[in-house]
Every structure is written in C-alpha cells, then in structure tokens.
Coordinates of C-alpha atoms in Angstrom, one line a residue:
X189 CA 18.9 -24.3 0.1
X190 CA 18.3 -23.3 -3.5
X191 CA 16.3 -20.9 -5.4
X192 CA 13.5 -23.4 -6.0
X193 CA 13.7 -24.8 -2.3
X194 CA 13.3 -21.2 -1.1
X195 CA 10.4 -20.7 -3.2
X196 CA 8.8 -23.9 -2.3
X197 CA 9.2 -23.2 1.3
X198 CA 7.5 -19.9 1.0
X199 CA 4.7 -21.4 -0.7
X200 CA 3.9 -24.1 1.8
X201 CA 4.3 -21.6 4.7
X202 CA 1.7 -19.5 3.2
X203 CA -0.7 -22.4 2.3
X204 CA 0.0 -21.6 -1.5
X205 CA 0.6 -25.4 -2.2
X206 CA -2.4 -27.4 -1.9
X207 CA -2.8 -30.5 0.4
X208 CA -2.8 -34.3 -1.0
X209 CA -6.5 -33.8 -2.1
X210 CA -6.9 -34.5 -5.8
X211 CA -9.5 -32.2 -6.1
X212 CA -7.7 -29.3 -4.8
X213 CA -5.0 -30.0 -7.5
X214 CA -4.8 -28.3 -10.8
X215 CA -2.7 -28.7 -13.9
X216 CA -1.4 -26.2 -16.2
X217 CA -4.0 -27.3 -18.7
X218 CA -7.0 -26.1 -16.3
X219 CA -5.4 -22.9 -15.8
X220 CA -5.9 -19.6 -17.7
X221 CA -3.6 -19.6 -20.2
X222 CA -1.7 -16.5 -21.8
X223 CA 0.0 -16.5 -24.9
X224 CA 3.4 -14.5 -24.8
X225 CA 6.3 -13.5 -27.2
X226 CA 9.6 -12.1 -26.7
X227 CA 8.4 -9.0 -29.0
X228 CA 5.4 -8.3 -26.7
X229 CA 5.3 -7.2 -22.8
X230 CA 2.5 -8.9 -21.1
X231 CA 1.1 -6.5 -18.4
X232 CA -1.1 -8.1 -15.4
X233 CA -3.2 -5.9 -13.3
X234 CA -4.6 -6.7 -10.0
X235 CA -7.2 -5.1 -8.2
X236 CA -5.1 -4.7 -4.8
X237 CA -1.3 -4.6 -4.4
X238 CA 0.9 -7.5 -5.1
X239 CA 2.7 -9.1 -2.4
X240 CA 4.5 -11.9 -4.1
X241 CA 5.2 -13.2 -7.4
X242 CA 6.9 -16.5 -8.6
X243 CA 7.9 -17.5 -12.5
X244 CA 8.5 -21.1 -12.5
X245 CA 11.3 -21.1 -15.0
X246 CA 13.9 -18.5 -16.3
X247 CA 12.8 -18.7 -19.7
X248 CA 10.3 -15.4 -18.8
X249 CA 11.3 -12.4 -17.0
X250 CA 9.3 -10.3 -15.3
X251 CA 9.1 -7.1 -12.7
X252 CA 6.6 -5.3 -10.6
X253 CA 6.8 -1.5 -11.7
X254 CA 4.2 -0.4 -9.5
X255 CA 2.1 -2.0 -6.6
X256 CA -0.7 -3.8 -8.5
X257 CA 1.3 -4.5 -11.8
X258 CA 3.4 -7.4 -13.0
X259 CA 5.2 -7.1 -16.2
X260 CA 6.3 -10.4 -18.1
X261 CA 8.1 -11.2 -21.3
X262 CA 10.0 -14.4 -22.6
X263 CA 13.7 -13.8 -22.7
X264 CA 14.2 -15.2 -26.3
X265 CA 12.4 -16.6 -29.1
X266 CA 13.0 -20.2 -30.7
X267 CA 10.2 -22.0 -29.1
X268 CA 7.3 -23.9 -30.6
X269 CA 3.7 -22.7 -30.6
X270 CA 1.7 -23.6 -27.7
X271 CA 5.1 -24.7 -25.6
X272 CA 4.6 -23.9 -21.9
X273 CA 7.5 -21.6 -21.0
X274 CA 6.4 -20.9 -17.3
X275 CA 3.8 -20.8 -14.8
X276 CA 3.4 -17.7 -12.9
X277 CA 1.8 -17.1 -9.5
X278 CA 0.7 -14.0 -8.4
X279 CA -0.5 -13.5 -4.8
X280 CA -2.0 -10.2 -3.4
X281 CA -3.6 -9.3 0.0
X282 CA -6.6 -11.4 -0.1
X283 CA -6.3 -13.9 -3.4
X284 CA -3.9 -15.6 -5.5
X285 CA -3.8 -16.5 -9.3
X286 CA -2.0 -18.7 -11.6
X287 CA -1.5 -18.4 -15.3
X288 CA 0.2 -20.9 -17.7
X289 CA 2.4 -18.7 -20.3
X290 CA 2.1 -20.4 -23.7
X291 CA 4.4 -19.1 -26.3
X292 CA 3.3 -18.0 -30.0
X293 CA 5.0 -17.2 -33.1
X294 CA 2.3 -15.0 -34.0
X295 CA 3.1 -11.4 -32.4
X296 CA -0.5 -10.2 -32.7
X297 CA -1.7 -13.1 -30.6
X298 CA 0.5 -12.3 -27.6
X299 CA -1.6 -11.0 -24.6
X300 CA -0.4 -7.3 -24.1
X301 CA -2.8 -6.2 -21.5
X302 CA -4.5 -8.6 -18.9
X303 CA -6.7 -8.0 -15.8
X304 CA -7.3 -10.5 -13.1
X305 CA -10.9 -11.4 -13.1
X306 CA -13.1 -12.3 -10.2
X307 CA -13.5 -16.0 -11.5
X308 CA -9.8 -16.4 -11.5
X309 CA -8.8 -15.3 -7.9
X310 CA -8.3 -18.0 -5.4
X311 CA -9.2 -16.7 -1.8
X312 CA -6.3 -16.8 0.2
X313 CA -5.8 -15.5 3.9
X314 CA -2.6 -13.4 4.3
X315 CA -1.6 -13.5 8.0
X316 CA 0.6 -10.6 7.2
X317 CA -2.2 -8.5 6.2
X318 CA -4.6 -7.9 8.9
X319 CA -6.7 -5.0 6.7
X320 CA -6.5 -5.1 2.7
X321 CA -5.4 -1.5 1.4
X322 CA -8.9 -1.4 -0.1
X323 CA -10.6 -1.5 3.0
X324 CA -8.0 0.6 4.8
X325 CA -8.4 3.2 2.2
X326 CA -12.3 3.2 2.8
X327 CA -11.8 3.8 6.3
X328 CA -9.6 6.7 5.9
X329 CA -11.9 8.1 3.3
X330 CA -14.8 8.2 5.8
X331 CA -12.7 9.5 8.3
X332 CA -11.3 12.3 6.1
X333 CA -15.1 13.4 5.4
X334 CA -16.1 13.1 9.0
X335 CA -16.3 16.0 11.4
X336 CA -13.3 17.3 13.6
X337 CA -13.6 16.1 17.1
X338 CA -10.4 17.1 18.5
X339 CA -10.0 20.7 18.9
X340 CA -7.0 21.4 21.2
X341 CA -3.9 19.6 19.6
X342 CA -2.3 22.2 17.3
X343 CA 1.3 23.7 16.2
X344 CA 1.6 27.3 14.4
X345 CA 4.6 28.3 12.4
X346 CA 5.1 30.3 9.3
X347 CA 1.6 31.9 9.5
X348 CA 0.2 28.3 9.3
X349 CA -1.5 26.1 11.5
X350 CA -1.7 22.5 11.8
X351 CA -4.3 20.7 13.8
X352 CA -5.2 17.3 14.8
X353 CA -8.9 16.5 13.8
X354 CA -9.5 12.9 14.8
X355 CA -7.7 9.7 15.9
X356 CA -9.6 6.3 15.4
X357 CA -8.5 2.9 16.0
X358 CA -9.4 0.3 13.3
X359 CA -8.0 -3.3 14.2
X360 CA -4.2 -3.2 14.3
X361 CA -4.1 0.4 13.0
X362 CA -4.0 3.9 14.1
X363 CA -6.1 6.4 11.7
X364 CA -4.6 9.8 12.4
X365 CA -6.5 12.8 10.5
X366 CA -4.7 16.0 10.5
X367 CA -5.2 19.4 8.6
X368 CA -3.2 22.5 7.8
X369 CA -4.6 26.0 7.3
X370 CA -2.2 28.3 5.3
X371 CA -3.1 31.9 5.9
X372 CA -0.2 33.1 3.3
X373 CA -0.6 33.5 -0.4
X374 CA 2.5 31.5 -1.2
X375 CA 1.5 27.9 -2.3
X376 CA 2.9 25.1 -0.2
X377 CA 4.5 22.3 -2.5
X378 CA 4.9 19.2 -0.4
X379 CA 8.2 17.6 -0.2
X380 CA 7.4 14.7 1.9
X381 CA 5.3 13.7 5.1
X382 CA 7.1 11.7 7.8
X383 CA 5.8 10.4 11.2
X384 CA 8.3 9.9 13.9
X385 CA 8.5 9.1 17.5
X386 CA 10.6 11.7 19.3
X387 CA 11.6 13.0 22.7
X388 CA 9.6 15.6 24.1
X389 CA 12.6 17.7 25.2
X390 CA 15.2 17.1 22.1
X391 CA 18.4 18.4 23.0
X392 CA 20.1 16.8 20.0
X393 CA 18.9 15.1 17.1
X394 CA 20.4 11.7 17.2
X395 CA 19.0 8.4 16.1
X396 CA 18.2 6.8 19.6
X397 CA 16.0 10.1 20.3
X398 CA 14.0 9.9 17.0
X399 CA 12.4 6.7 15.5
X400 CA 11.2 7.3 12.1
X401 CA 7.7 5.4 11.5
X402 CA 6.8 4.1 7.9
X403 CA 3.2 4.7 7.3
X404 CA 1.0 1.9 6.2
X405 CA -1.0 4.3 4.0
X406 CA -1.4 8.2 3.1
X407 CA -4.4 8.8 1.9
X408 CA -4.2 11.9 -0.2
X409 CA -1.1 11.8 -2.7
X410 CA -1.9 15.4 -3.7
X411 CA 1.6 17.4 -3.7
X412 CA 0.4 21.2 -3.7
X413 CA -1.9 23.4 -1.7
X414 CA -2.4 27.0 -1.5
X415 CA -4.6 27.8 1.8
X416 CA -6.1 24.6 3.2
X417 CA -5.2 20.8 3.3
X418 CA -6.2 17.6 5.1
X419 CA -5.0 13.9 5.1
X420 CA -5.4 10.7 6.9
X421 CA -2.0 8.9 7.7
X422 CA -2.6 5.0 8.9
X423 CA 0.0 3.6 11.4
X424 CA 0.4 0.4 13.2
X425 CA -0.7 0.4 16.8
X426 CA 2.3 1.2 19.2
X427 CA 2.8 2.1 22.9
X428 CA 5.4 4.6 23.9
X429 CA 6.6 6.2 26.9
X430 CA 5.1 9.7 28.3
X431 CA 8.6 11.2 27.4
X432 CA 7.8 10.9 23.8
X433 CA 5.4 12.1 21.4
X434 CA 4.4 10.9 18.2
X435 CA 5.2 13.7 15.5
X436 CA 3.7 14.2 12.0
X437 CA 6.2 16.7 10.1
X438 CA 5.6 18.1 6.5
X439 CA 8.2 19.7 4.7
X440 CA 8.3 21.7 1.6
X441 CA 10.2 21.3 -1.6
X442 CA 11.9 24.8 -2.3
X443 CA 15.1 25.4 -1.0
X444 CA 13.8 28.1 1.6
X445 CA 11.2 25.8 2.1
X446 CA 8.9 25.6 5.2
X447 CA 8.4 22.7 7.8
X448 CA 5.6 22.6 10.1
X449 CA 5.1 19.5 12.3
X450 CA 2.4 18.1 14.9
X451 CA 3.3 16.6 18.4
X452 CA 0.7 14.2 19.6
X453 CA 1.0 13.1 23.3
X454 CA 0.5 9.5 24.4
X455 CA -2.7 10.8 26.2
X456 CA -4.3 11.9 23.1
X457 CA -3.7 8.4 21.6
X458 CA -5.1 6.5 24.2
X459 CA -8.4 8.6 23.8
X460 CA -8.6 7.2 20.3
X461 CA -12.2 6.2 19.1
X462 CA -13.0 2.9 17.7
X463 CA -14.3 3.2 14.3
X464 CA -17.3 1.1 13.7
X465 CA -17.6 -0.4 10.0
X466 CA -21.6 0.5 10.6
X467 CA -20.2 4.0 9.8
X468 CA -19.4 3.0 6.4
X469 CA -22.8 1.9 5.6
X470 CA -23.8 5.9 5.9
X471 CA -22.0 6.4 2.7

C-alpha cells in the first residue's frame, strides 16, 4: 500500500473521513484558510496534545516539536497567489481540525501564529484515548492537593523518606501520589523518575525480572527540591502476581547522586479508592 493509501486507511479506521452524506462533506473553500510563504514558519497551537497530523501534498513540510504544536512551511516559492498548496488535518485527543494552506507572495500576509479556535474543532471520539490529558491533569492536581490516607508504606535511604500518600483509580488508570522528605541540607536535583514492575526478591538484575512502565502522566515537572517533594504519576491499570512489586524510583543527576525507591505491594494497589468526579466540583 502506498503512502496515500495508508493515510486513507488510517482516516477511515479513525472515522475521520465522512460518510456519503452531502451535508457532512466540505470543500477547501469552506475550511478555515491559512496563508503561507516559504520564508515564514506557520505555527499552529492546539489546546491539547496532537495525536496525528496529515499534510495532503509534499509541497508543504511540517513537524511537531512538542505535544500541542505543529509547524508548517512551503518547501519552495514560485507559486501563484491563492494557490492551494495542501490541506492539513490535525487530530488531537478529542477533536480534529482541517486548514487549507493558500500560498501568498507577500511575506507580511503569511500566518505566523495560529491557535485552533473552539468553532474550528470538530468533536472526535478517539478509541485509543479513554481520558484526555486535560482531564487526567485535573484529577492528578486534585489528588496532589488532598490529604494523605496511606501511612504505612515508606522507604528510608540517605536520610530521606519516600512515602506513598494515596492510590486512586479513575477509569483505566492508577493515580499514585507519593512524597519525599529530605532531612539533609543538600539539594536533590532530579535526573529521572522511573516506574517498574520488579520481583520482590531480586537476585540478579535481568530484563526478565524488571519491567519498565511508561507513565501516562507525571504531574509535577520540577527538577529540584531541597526539603520536601510531592508528585502524582499515572499508569494504566494492571494486574501482577504477589511475587512482584510496583516500584517508583527517583535518581539524582550528580555523579555521586542518590537514589531512592518506593515499593508498592499488589495488596496496596487492590485497595486503591475510586476517585469520584464529584470531588472535582469542590475546587
């Protein structure tokens, strides 16, 4: 299957190509139109992470430098004013948007910065996304601000204590709330936070014994703390045998850097509370 066929198959599977309903069809003249020029980078900003971008021709190049930003630019000049160079389709977690890219020879008329407006968004149910990043962040922030309910799961190392505060379930996700108390005067510069599934009795560090889990969200992005630290990580729901533990590990940047990890037994995961959306209304 060629590139065009692959894109078409994706759009059909995702429900992005309309059914044979005349009212549901649109031409480029009915779309929002953006004027572009080869000397100008057009930056499109979405309100949430972009999951898919399609540029219909090779006359325009683009990339996605960060989650919610798309950059576009014509490959070359020599086009006529008003010529349609491409249609760009942008799909986020909850909506899709299309723009017709029209060439202009006048650099000052080229769009440099475009924010996707509410009226330009077509609602879209992405089957791969059961909870948007915006919703996930709201839940995590509310949990971050809530009192600690768990008192008996903790680890001590390097005059630091790492504690489990709460575990909540929301939909298909576990929200794990933890904190660290640093009783030294040495600042902790975070290198990385890792989530793993490991054997309780680890004799040798092998790939078979440790499974790396990629968090869906890490709420706080700060990279340093002196005395106190708190964060919420979100992982997809899972089941694991009693001989394994869910581990959150934090390491320090320095060469002689410290590391501390928190082991969470399956029994603690099973006792996770359901987090009601009604609690969000308290904000």
